[in-house]
mmCIF file with all atom_site columns, C-alpha atoms in Angstrom:
data_model
loop_
_atom_site.group_PDB
_atom_site.id
_atom_site.type_symbol
_atom_site.label_atom_id
_atom_site.label_alt_id
_atom_site.label_comp_id
_atom_site.label_asym_id
_atom_site.label_entity_id
_atom_site.label_seq_id
_atom_site.pdbx_PDB_ins_code
_atom_site.Cartn_x
_atom_site.Cartn_y
_atom_site.Cartn_z
_atom_site.occupancy
_atom_site.B_iso_or_equiv
_atom_site.pdbx_formal_charge
_atom_site.auth_seq_id
_atom_site.auth_comp_id
_atom_site.auth_asym_id
_atom_site.auth_atom_id
_atom_site.pdbx_PDB_model_num
ATOM 1   C CA . UNK V 1 1   ? -73.162  -29.882 -52.019 1.00 0.00 ? 197 UNK V CA 1
ATOM 2   C CA . UNK V 1 2   ? -76.377  -31.857 -53.365 1.00 0.00 ? 198 UNK V CA 1
ATOM 3   C CA . UNK V 1 3   ? -79.274  -31.541 -55.316 1.00 0.00 ? 199 UNK V CA 1
ATOM 4   C CA . UNK V 1 4   ? -81.808  -28.318 -53.118 1.00 0.00 ? 200 UNK V CA 1
ATOM 5   C CA . UNK V 1 5   ? -84.821  -29.528 -51.608 1.00 0.00 ? 201 UNK V CA 1
ATOM 6   C CA . UNK V 1 6   ? -88.605  -28.008 -51.617 1.00 0.00 ? 202 UNK V CA 1
ATOM 7   C CA . UNK V 1 7   ? -88.760  -25.118 -48.786 1.00 0.00 ? 203 UNK V CA 1
ATOM 8   C CA . UNK V 1 8   ? -84.864  -25.178 -48.428 1.00 0.00 ? 204 UNK V CA 1
ATOM 9   C CA . UNK V 1 9   ? -83.789  -21.329 -48.019 1.00 0.00 ? 205 UNK V CA 1
ATOM 10  C CA . UNK V 1 10  ? -80.904  -21.294 -50.281 1.00 0.00 ? 206 UNK V CA 1
ATOM 11  C CA . UNK V 1 11  ? -77.630  -19.086 -49.856 1.00 0.00 ? 207 UNK V CA 1
ATOM 12  C CA . UNK V 1 12  ? -79.882  -16.675 -47.211 1.00 0.00 ? 208 UNK V CA 1
ATOM 13  C CA . UNK V 1 13  ? -82.415  -16.133 -49.405 1.00 0.00 ? 209 UNK V CA 1
ATOM 14  C CA . UNK V 1 14  ? -83.660  -18.673 -51.961 1.00 0.00 ? 210 UNK V CA 1
ATOM 15  C CA . UNK V 1 15  ? -86.339  -19.906 -51.313 1.00 0.00 ? 211 UNK V CA 1
ATOM 16  C CA . UNK V 1 16  ? -86.093  -22.850 -52.902 1.00 0.00 ? 212 UNK V CA 1
ATOM 17  C CA . UNK V 1 17  ? -90.499  -24.610 -54.698 1.00 0.00 ? 213 UNK V CA 1
ATOM 18  C CA . UNK V 1 18  ? -89.412  -27.062 -57.296 1.00 0.00 ? 214 UNK V CA 1
ATOM 19  C CA . UNK V 1 19  ? -86.652  -28.539 -60.237 1.00 0.00 ? 215 UNK V CA 1
ATOM 20  C CA . UNK V 1 20  ? -87.368  -26.928 -63.724 1.00 0.00 ? 216 UNK V CA 1
ATOM 21  C CA . UNK V 1 21  ? -84.858  -28.605 -65.530 1.00 0.00 ? 217 UNK V CA 1
ATOM 22  C CA . UNK V 1 22  ? -81.511  -30.157 -64.817 1.00 0.00 ? 218 UNK V CA 1
ATOM 23  C CA . UNK V 1 23  ? -78.707  -30.493 -66.821 1.00 0.00 ? 219 UNK V CA 1
ATOM 24  C CA . UNK V 1 24  ? -75.267  -32.522 -66.866 1.00 0.00 ? 220 UNK V CA 1
ATOM 25  C CA . UNK V 1 25  ? -73.725  -29.497 -64.853 1.00 0.00 ? 221 UNK V CA 1
ATOM 26  C CA . UNK V 1 26  ? -76.090  -28.044 -63.155 1.00 0.00 ? 222 UNK V CA 1
ATOM 27  C CA . UNK V 1 27  ? -79.520  -27.503 -62.030 1.00 0.00 ? 223 UNK V CA 1
ATOM 28  C CA . UNK V 1 28  ? -82.120  -25.325 -62.388 1.00 0.00 ? 224 UNK V CA 1
ATOM 29  C CA . UNK V 1 29  ? -83.859  -24.137 -59.823 1.00 0.00 ? 225 UNK V CA 1
ATOM 30  C CA . UNK V 1 30  ? -88.436  -22.707 -59.260 1.00 0.00 ? 226 UNK V CA 1
ATOM 31  C CA . UNK V 1 31  ? -87.320  -20.290 -55.983 1.00 0.00 ? 227 UNK V CA 1
ATOM 32  C CA . UNK V 1 32  ? -88.374  -17.428 -54.469 1.00 0.00 ? 228 UNK V CA 1
ATOM 33  C CA . UNK V 1 33  ? -85.754  -14.450 -53.220 1.00 0.00 ? 229 UNK V CA 1
ATOM 34  C CA . UNK V 1 34  ? -87.485  -12.699 -49.560 1.00 0.00 ? 230 UNK V CA 1
ATOM 35  C CA . UNK V 1 35  ? -85.452  -9.354  -50.829 1.00 0.00 ? 231 UNK V CA 1
ATOM 36  C CA . UNK V 1 36  ? -88.247  -8.574  -53.740 1.00 0.00 ? 232 UNK V CA 1
ATOM 37  C CA . UNK V 1 37  ? -90.341  -11.505 -53.117 1.00 0.00 ? 233 UNK V CA 1
ATOM 38  C CA . UNK V 1 38  ? -90.476  -12.836 -56.760 1.00 0.00 ? 234 UNK V CA 1
ATOM 39  C CA . UNK V 1 39  ? -90.234  -15.964 -58.575 1.00 0.00 ? 235 UNK V CA 1
ATOM 40  C CA . UNK V 1 40  ? -86.783  -16.788 -59.649 1.00 0.00 ? 236 UNK V CA 1
ATOM 41  C CA . UNK V 1 41  ? -84.903  -18.896 -62.420 1.00 0.00 ? 237 UNK V CA 1
ATOM 42  C CA . UNK V 1 42  ? -82.297  -20.939 -60.152 1.00 0.00 ? 238 UNK V CA 1
ATOM 43  C CA . UNK V 1 43  ? -79.437  -22.032 -61.389 1.00 0.00 ? 239 UNK V CA 1
ATOM 44  C CA . UNK V 1 44  ? -76.440  -24.444 -58.503 1.00 0.00 ? 240 UNK V CA 1
ATOM 45  C CA . UNK V 1 45  ? -73.685  -25.900 -59.720 1.00 0.00 ? 241 UNK V CA 1
ATOM 46  C CA . UNK V 1 46  ? -73.974  -29.392 -59.410 1.00 0.00 ? 242 UNK V CA 1
ATOM 47  C CA . UNK V 1 47  ? -70.934  -30.694 -57.124 1.00 0.00 ? 243 UNK V CA 1
ATOM 48  C CA . UNK V 1 48  ? -67.831  -31.919 -58.382 1.00 0.00 ? 244 UNK V CA 1
ATOM 49  C CA . UNK V 1 49  ? -67.929  -29.528 -60.756 1.00 0.00 ? 245 UNK V CA 1
ATOM 50  C CA . UNK V 1 50  ? -66.338  -26.321 -59.799 1.00 0.00 ? 246 UNK V CA 1
ATOM 51  C CA . UNK V 1 51  ? -62.828  -28.069 -59.770 1.00 0.00 ? 247 UNK V CA 1
ATOM 52  C CA . UNK V 1 52  ? -63.876  -29.325 -64.039 1.00 0.00 ? 248 UNK V CA 1
ATOM 53  C CA . UNK V 1 53  ? -63.985  -26.140 -65.388 1.00 0.00 ? 249 UNK V CA 1
ATOM 54  C CA . UNK V 1 54  ? -67.405  -25.791 -64.467 1.00 0.00 ? 250 UNK V CA 1
ATOM 55  C CA . UNK V 1 55  ? -66.827  -22.636 -61.859 1.00 0.00 ? 251 UNK V CA 1
ATOM 56  C CA . UNK V 1 56  ? -64.853  -21.352 -65.239 1.00 0.00 ? 252 UNK V CA 1
ATOM 57  C CA . UNK V 1 57  ? -68.285  -22.197 -67.769 1.00 0.00 ? 253 UNK V CA 1
ATOM 58  C CA . UNK V 1 58  ? -70.290  -20.499 -64.605 1.00 0.00 ? 254 UNK V CA 1
ATOM 59  C CA . UNK V 1 59  ? -67.969  -17.307 -64.748 1.00 0.00 ? 255 UNK V CA 1
ATOM 60  C CA . UNK V 1 60  ? -68.174  -16.696 -68.651 1.00 0.00 ? 256 UNK V CA 1
ATOM 61  C CA . UNK V 1 61  ? -72.453  -17.514 -68.880 1.00 0.00 ? 257 UNK V CA 1
ATOM 62  C CA . UNK V 1 62  ? -72.651  -14.990 -66.506 1.00 0.00 ? 258 UNK V CA 1
ATOM 63  C CA . UNK V 1 63  ? -69.927  -12.505 -68.436 1.00 0.00 ? 259 UNK V CA 1
ATOM 64  C CA . UNK V 1 64  ? -72.595  -13.487 -71.920 1.00 0.00 ? 260 UNK V CA 1
ATOM 65  C CA . UNK V 1 65  ? -75.722  -13.031 -70.745 1.00 0.00 ? 261 UNK V CA 1
ATOM 66  C CA . UNK V 1 66  ? -74.813  -10.098 -68.463 1.00 0.00 ? 262 UNK V CA 1
ATOM 67  C CA . UNK V 1 67  ? -74.423  -7.972  -71.928 1.00 0.00 ? 263 UNK V CA 1
ATOM 68  C CA . UNK V 1 68  ? -77.507  -8.985  -73.989 1.00 0.00 ? 264 UNK V CA 1
ATOM 69  C CA . UNK V 1 69  ? -80.805  -7.576  -72.359 1.00 0.00 ? 265 UNK V CA 1
ATOM 70  C CA . UNK V 1 70  ? -82.900  -8.140  -75.702 1.00 0.00 ? 266 UNK V CA 1
ATOM 71  C CA . UNK V 1 71  ? -86.749  -8.600  -74.973 1.00 0.00 ? 267 UNK V CA 1
ATOM 72  C CA . UNK V 1 72  ? -85.926  -11.852 -75.862 1.00 0.00 ? 268 UNK V CA 1
ATOM 73  C CA . UNK V 1 73  ? -83.222  -13.117 -73.975 1.00 0.00 ? 269 UNK V CA 1
ATOM 74  C CA . UNK V 1 74  ? -83.492  -14.050 -71.130 1.00 0.00 ? 270 UNK V CA 1
ATOM 75  C CA . UNK V 1 75  ? -82.487  -11.095 -67.825 1.00 0.00 ? 271 UNK V CA 1
ATOM 76  C CA . UNK V 1 76  ? -80.150  -11.984 -65.726 1.00 0.00 ? 272 UNK V CA 1
ATOM 77  C CA . UNK V 1 77  ? -80.268  -10.834 -62.354 1.00 0.00 ? 273 UNK V CA 1
ATOM 78  C CA . UNK V 1 78  ? -77.264  -11.646 -59.827 1.00 0.00 ? 274 UNK V CA 1
ATOM 79  C CA . UNK V 1 79  ? -75.068  -14.557 -58.896 1.00 0.00 ? 275 UNK V CA 1
ATOM 80  C CA . UNK V 1 80  ? -73.047  -16.142 -56.378 1.00 0.00 ? 276 UNK V CA 1
ATOM 81  C CA . UNK V 1 81  ? -71.267  -18.575 -54.573 1.00 0.00 ? 277 UNK V CA 1
ATOM 82  C CA . UNK V 1 82  ? -72.238  -19.797 -51.831 1.00 0.00 ? 278 UNK V CA 1
ATOM 83  C CA . UNK V 1 83  ? -70.096  -22.807 -49.400 1.00 0.00 ? 279 UNK V CA 1
ATOM 84  C CA . UNK V 1 84  ? -67.768  -22.922 -52.151 1.00 0.00 ? 280 UNK V CA 1
ATOM 85  C CA . UNK V 1 85  ? -70.811  -23.635 -54.660 1.00 0.00 ? 281 UNK V CA 1
ATOM 86  C CA . UNK V 1 86  ? -71.190  -21.031 -57.571 1.00 0.00 ? 282 UNK V CA 1
ATOM 87  C CA . UNK V 1 87  ? -75.273  -20.633 -58.726 1.00 0.00 ? 283 UNK V CA 1
ATOM 88  C CA . UNK V 1 88  ? -76.921  -17.674 -61.448 1.00 0.00 ? 284 UNK V CA 1
ATOM 89  C CA . UNK V 1 89  ? -80.030  -15.926 -60.767 1.00 0.00 ? 285 UNK V CA 1
ATOM 90  C CA . UNK V 1 90  ? -81.794  -15.471 -63.805 1.00 0.00 ? 286 UNK V CA 1
ATOM 91  C CA . UNK V 1 91  ? -85.568  -13.897 -64.786 1.00 0.00 ? 287 UNK V CA 1
ATOM 92  C CA . UNK V 1 92  ? -88.215  -16.732 -64.265 1.00 0.00 ? 288 UNK V CA 1
ATOM 93  C CA . UNK V 1 93  ? -90.548  -16.731 -67.274 1.00 0.00 ? 289 UNK V CA 1
ATOM 94  C CA . UNK V 1 94  ? -93.846  -18.522 -65.635 1.00 0.00 ? 290 UNK V CA 1
ATOM 95  C CA . UNK V 1 95  ? -95.293  -20.886 -69.084 1.00 0.00 ? 291 UNK V CA 1
ATOM 96  C CA . UNK V 1 96  ? -93.761  -23.400 -71.091 1.00 0.00 ? 292 UNK V CA 1
ATOM 97  C CA . UNK V 1 97  ? -90.659  -24.824 -73.464 1.00 0.00 ? 293 UNK V CA 1
ATOM 98  C CA . UNK V 1 98  ? -91.082  -24.966 -76.922 1.00 0.00 ? 294 UNK V CA 1
ATOM 99  C CA . UNK V 1 99  ? -91.098  -28.679 -76.216 1.00 0.00 ? 295 UNK V CA 1
ATOM 100 C CA . UNK V 1 100 ? -93.514  -29.054 -74.465 1.00 0.00 ? 296 UNK V CA 1
ATOM 101 C CA . UNK V 1 101 ? -96.070  -26.653 -75.859 1.00 0.00 ? 297 UNK V CA 1
ATOM 102 C CA . UNK V 1 102 ? -95.625  -28.720 -78.853 1.00 0.00 ? 298 UNK V CA 1
ATOM 103 C CA . UNK V 1 103 ? -96.011  -32.508 -77.056 1.00 0.00 ? 299 UNK V CA 1
ATOM 104 C CA . UNK V 1 104 ? -99.386  -30.370 -75.200 1.00 0.00 ? 300 UNK V CA 1
ATOM 105 C CA . UNK V 1 105 ? -100.925 -28.924 -78.760 1.00 0.00 ? 301 UNK V CA 1
ATOM 106 C CA . UNK V 1 106 ? -98.699  -31.240 -81.549 1.00 0.00 ? 302 UNK V CA 1
ATOM 107 C CA . UNK V 1 107 ? -98.621  -28.707 -84.545 1.00 0.00 ? 303 UNK V CA 1
ATOM 108 C CA . UNK V 1 108 ? -98.856  -25.125 -84.095 1.00 0.00 ? 304 UNK V CA 1
ATOM 109 C CA . UNK V 1 109 ? -100.306 -22.860 -86.517 1.00 0.00 ? 305 UNK V CA 1
ATOM 110 C CA . UNK V 1 110 ? -97.556  -21.340 -89.200 1.00 0.00 ? 306 UNK V CA 1
ATOM 111 C CA . UNK V 1 111 ? -98.146  -17.957 -88.672 1.00 0.00 ? 307 UNK V CA 1
ATOM 112 C CA . UNK V 1 112 ? -96.889  -18.261 -84.719 1.00 0.00 ? 308 UNK V CA 1
ATOM 113 C CA . UNK V 1 113 ? -93.652  -20.175 -85.919 1.00 0.00 ? 309 UNK V CA 1
ATOM 114 C CA . UNK V 1 114 ? -93.361  -17.527 -87.980 1.00 0.00 ? 310 UNK V CA 1
ATOM 115 C CA . UNK V 1 115 ? -93.691  -14.028 -85.342 1.00 0.00 ? 311 UNK V CA 1
ATOM 116 C CA . UNK V 1 116 ? -91.891  -17.630 -83.448 1.00 0.00 ? 312 UNK V CA 1
ATOM 117 C CA . UNK V 1 117 ? -88.816  -17.678 -85.074 1.00 0.00 ? 313 UNK V CA 1
ATOM 118 C CA . UNK V 1 118 ? -88.758  -14.277 -85.242 1.00 0.00 ? 314 UNK V CA 1
ATOM 119 C CA . UNK V 1 119 ? -88.444  -13.364 -81.455 1.00 0.00 ? 315 UNK V CA 1
ATOM 120 C CA . UNK V 1 120 ? -85.833  -16.219 -80.992 1.00 0.00 ? 316 UNK V CA 1
ATOM 121 C CA . UNK V 1 121 ? -83.565  -14.624 -84.002 1.00 0.00 ? 317 UNK V CA 1
ATOM 122 C CA . UNK V 1 122 ? -84.255  -11.483 -82.483 1.00 0.00 ? 318 UNK V CA 1
ATOM 123 C CA . UNK V 1 123 ? -82.281  -12.660 -79.194 1.00 0.00 ? 319 UNK V CA 1
ATOM 124 C CA . UNK V 1 124 ? -79.636  -14.511 -81.918 1.00 0.00 ? 320 UNK V CA 1
ATOM 125 C CA . UNK V 1 125 ? -79.220  -11.737 -83.613 1.00 0.00 ? 321 UNK V CA 1
ATOM 126 C CA . UNK V 1 126 ? -78.188  -9.772  -81.123 1.00 0.00 ? 322 UNK V CA 1
ATOM 127 C CA . UNK V 1 127 ? -75.825  -12.386 -79.089 1.00 0.00 ? 323 UNK V CA 1
ATOM 128 C CA . UNK V 1 128 ? -73.704  -12.492 -82.459 1.00 0.00 ? 324 UNK V CA 1
ATOM 129 C CA . UNK V 1 129 ? -73.600  -8.807  -82.891 1.00 0.00 ? 325 UNK V CA 1
ATOM 130 C CA . UNK V 1 130 ? -72.258  -8.580  -79.498 1.00 0.00 ? 326 UNK V CA 1
ATOM 131 C CA . UNK V 1 131 ? -69.987  -11.983 -80.763 1.00 0.00 ? 327 UNK V CA 1
ATOM 132 C CA . UNK V 1 132 ? -71.312  -14.885 -79.098 1.00 0.00 ? 328 UNK V CA 1
ATOM 133 C CA . UNK V 1 133 ? -73.013  -17.892 -79.976 1.00 0.00 ? 329 UNK V CA 1
ATOM 134 C CA . UNK V 1 134 ? -74.971  -19.774 -78.779 1.00 0.00 ? 330 UNK V CA 1
ATOM 135 C CA . UNK V 1 135 ? -74.548  -23.403 -79.768 1.00 0.00 ? 331 UNK V CA 1
ATOM 136 C CA . UNK V 1 136 ? -77.300  -24.360 -78.033 1.00 0.00 ? 332 UNK V CA 1
ATOM 137 C CA . UNK V 1 137 ? -80.590  -23.660 -79.049 1.00 0.00 ? 333 UNK V CA 1
ATOM 138 C CA . UNK V 1 138 ? -83.061  -26.712 -78.889 1.00 0.00 ? 334 UNK V CA 1
ATOM 139 C CA . UNK V 1 139 ? -87.179  -26.348 -77.943 1.00 0.00 ? 335 UNK V CA 1
ATOM 140 C CA . UNK V 1 140 ? -85.980  -26.650 -74.252 1.00 0.00 ? 336 UNK V CA 1
ATOM 141 C CA . UNK V 1 141 ? -84.240  -23.951 -74.716 1.00 0.00 ? 337 UNK V CA 1
ATOM 142 C CA . UNK V 1 142 ? -87.074  -21.947 -75.879 1.00 0.00 ? 338 UNK V CA 1
ATOM 143 C CA . UNK V 1 143 ? -89.984  -20.568 -73.207 1.00 0.00 ? 339 UNK V CA 1
ATOM 144 C CA . UNK V 1 144 ? -92.617  -18.872 -74.223 1.00 0.00 ? 340 UNK V CA 1
ATOM 145 C CA . UNK V 1 145 ? -95.170  -16.778 -72.059 1.00 0.00 ? 341 UNK V CA 1
ATOM 146 C CA . UNK V 1 146 ? -98.353  -14.955 -73.247 1.00 0.00 ? 342 UNK V CA 1
ATOM 147 C CA . UNK V 1 147 ? -97.502  -11.391 -74.046 1.00 0.00 ? 343 UNK V CA 1
ATOM 148 C CA . UNK V 1 148 ? -99.460  -8.396  -73.800 1.00 0.00 ? 344 UNK V CA 1
ATOM 149 C CA . UNK V 1 149 ? -101.346 -8.845  -76.957 1.00 0.00 ? 345 UNK V CA 1
ATOM 150 C CA . UNK V 1 150 ? -102.305 -11.939 -76.273 1.00 0.00 ? 346 UNK V CA 1
ATOM 151 C CA . UNK V 1 151 ? -99.984  -13.723 -78.574 1.00 0.00 ? 347 UNK V CA 1
ATOM 152 C CA . UNK V 1 152 ? -96.445  -16.257 -77.742 1.00 0.00 ? 348 UNK V CA 1
ATOM 153 C CA . UNK V 1 153 ? -93.389  -14.387 -75.846 1.00 0.00 ? 349 UNK V CA 1
ATOM 154 C CA . UNK V 1 154 ? -90.022  -16.712 -76.293 1.00 0.00 ? 350 UNK V CA 1
ATOM 155 C CA . UNK V 1 155 ? -87.136  -15.877 -75.470 1.00 0.00 ? 351 UNK V CA 1
ATOM 156 C CA . UNK V 1 156 ? -83.658  -17.728 -75.132 1.00 0.00 ? 352 UNK V CA 1
ATOM 157 C CA . UNK V 1 157 ? -82.390  -19.015 -71.980 1.00 0.00 ? 353 UNK V CA 1
ATOM 158 C CA . UNK V 1 158 ? -79.024  -21.582 -71.780 1.00 0.00 ? 354 UNK V CA 1
ATOM 159 C CA . UNK V 1 159 ? -76.327  -19.362 -72.805 1.00 0.00 ? 355 UNK V CA 1
ATOM 160 C CA . UNK V 1 160 ? -73.686  -22.156 -70.754 1.00 0.00 ? 356 UNK V CA 1
ATOM 161 C CA . UNK V 1 161 ? -72.297  -23.440 -73.732 1.00 0.00 ? 357 UNK V CA 1
ATOM 162 C CA . UNK V 1 162 ? -71.854  -20.289 -75.921 1.00 0.00 ? 358 UNK V CA 1
ATOM 163 C CA . UNK V 1 163 ? -68.912  -19.572 -77.705 1.00 0.00 ? 359 UNK V CA 1
ATOM 164 C CA . UNK V 1 164 ? -66.909  -16.017 -77.513 1.00 0.00 ? 360 UNK V CA 1
ATOM 165 C CA . UNK V 1 165 ? -66.154  -15.001 -81.423 1.00 0.00 ? 361 UNK V CA 1
ATOM 166 C CA . UNK V 1 166 ? -63.745  -11.524 -80.644 1.00 0.00 ? 362 UNK V CA 1
ATOM 167 C CA . UNK V 1 167 ? -59.938  -11.281 -81.477 1.00 0.00 ? 363 UNK V CA 1
ATOM 168 C CA . UNK V 1 168 ? -57.952  -12.814 -78.139 1.00 0.00 ? 364 UNK V CA 1
ATOM 169 C CA . UNK V 1 169 ? -62.136  -14.407 -77.210 1.00 0.00 ? 365 UNK V CA 1
ATOM 170 C CA . UNK V 1 170 ? -60.071  -17.619 -75.371 1.00 0.00 ? 366 UNK V CA 1
ATOM 171 C CA . UNK V 1 171 ? -61.096  -21.177 -75.404 1.00 0.00 ? 367 UNK V CA 1
ATOM 172 C CA . UNK V 1 172 ? -62.781  -23.724 -72.953 1.00 0.00 ? 368 UNK V CA 1
ATOM 173 C CA . UNK V 1 173 ? -63.218  -26.411 -75.350 1.00 0.00 ? 369 UNK V CA 1
ATOM 174 C CA . UNK V 1 174 ? -61.000  -28.610 -75.478 1.00 0.00 ? 370 UNK V CA 1
ATOM 175 C CA . UNK V 1 175 ? -60.277  -30.420 -78.812 1.00 0.00 ? 371 UNK V CA 1
ATOM 176 C CA . UNK V 1 176 ? -62.875  -33.360 -79.051 1.00 0.00 ? 372 UNK V CA 1
ATOM 177 C CA . UNK V 1 177 ? -65.094  -32.439 -76.774 1.00 0.00 ? 373 UNK V CA 1
ATOM 178 C CA . UNK V 1 178 ? -69.173  -32.929 -77.829 1.00 0.00 ? 374 UNK V CA 1
ATOM 179 C CA . UNK V 1 179 ? -70.538  -29.230 -77.146 1.00 0.00 ? 375 UNK V CA 1
ATOM 180 C CA . UNK V 1 180 ? -74.362  -29.211 -76.815 1.00 0.00 ? 376 UNK V CA 1
ATOM 181 C CA . UNK V 1 181 ? -77.141  -31.268 -77.235 1.00 0.00 ? 377 UNK V CA 1
ATOM 182 C CA . UNK V 1 182 ? -76.497  -34.381 -79.309 1.00 0.00 ? 378 UNK V CA 1
ATOM 183 C CA . UNK V 1 183 ? -80.133  -34.977 -80.894 1.00 0.00 ? 379 UNK V CA 1
ATOM 184 C CA . UNK V 1 184 ? -80.016  -30.962 -81.765 1.00 0.00 ? 380 UNK V CA 1
ATOM 185 C CA . UNK V 1 185 ? -75.741  -30.887 -83.414 1.00 0.00 ? 381 UNK V CA 1
ATOM 186 C CA . UNK V 1 186 ? -75.059  -31.144 -87.591 1.00 0.00 ? 382 UNK V CA 1
ATOM 187 C CA . UNK V 1 187 ? -73.697  -34.221 -88.936 1.00 0.00 ? 383 UNK V CA 1
ATOM 188 C CA . UNK V 1 188 ? -70.291  -32.942 -88.876 1.00 0.00 ? 384 UNK V CA 1
ATOM 189 C CA . UNK V 1 189 ? -70.021  -32.537 -85.421 1.00 0.00 ? 385 UNK V CA 1
ATOM 190 C CA . UNK V 1 190 ? -70.903  -35.467 -84.371 1.00 0.00 ? 386 UNK V CA 1
#
């Protein structure tokens, strides 16, 4: 399957509106769920990735994200396979990612940064308590909306390359394989 265009009805349910982001193995679309009448983030595996371990990573992300329910972790809504293509459905968070916010504002208020950092750490603590390590924390994976109190409300996105730290957990990462975004990796990983 090639990329989806605006107006496409995917899996007889999701009306594609726009591309939200694109990674190495998947594209995330803003879509409207016609059944429950709300906007969602639809993550669709790219063509060719089904055979190259992409489906295993998707299924792993599905298991990981569906176990996390905290207020600062993106909510998982569902999954499926359509015409041999795997997809995941997440809540759509109307706002901006931290990278866009930094470009727009330049500097952030220290109190705001401390509050946002606390929210990210709340999500990561939940993941760590579940035996998971995110492995790709970067500004583009931190989505900021406006909370009910008018302050920034942060959610952590994209657990696609998270690693389970439980005894007996199987790794799908091979020796010598780079995992994550090189710009945000520690020197010893590079």
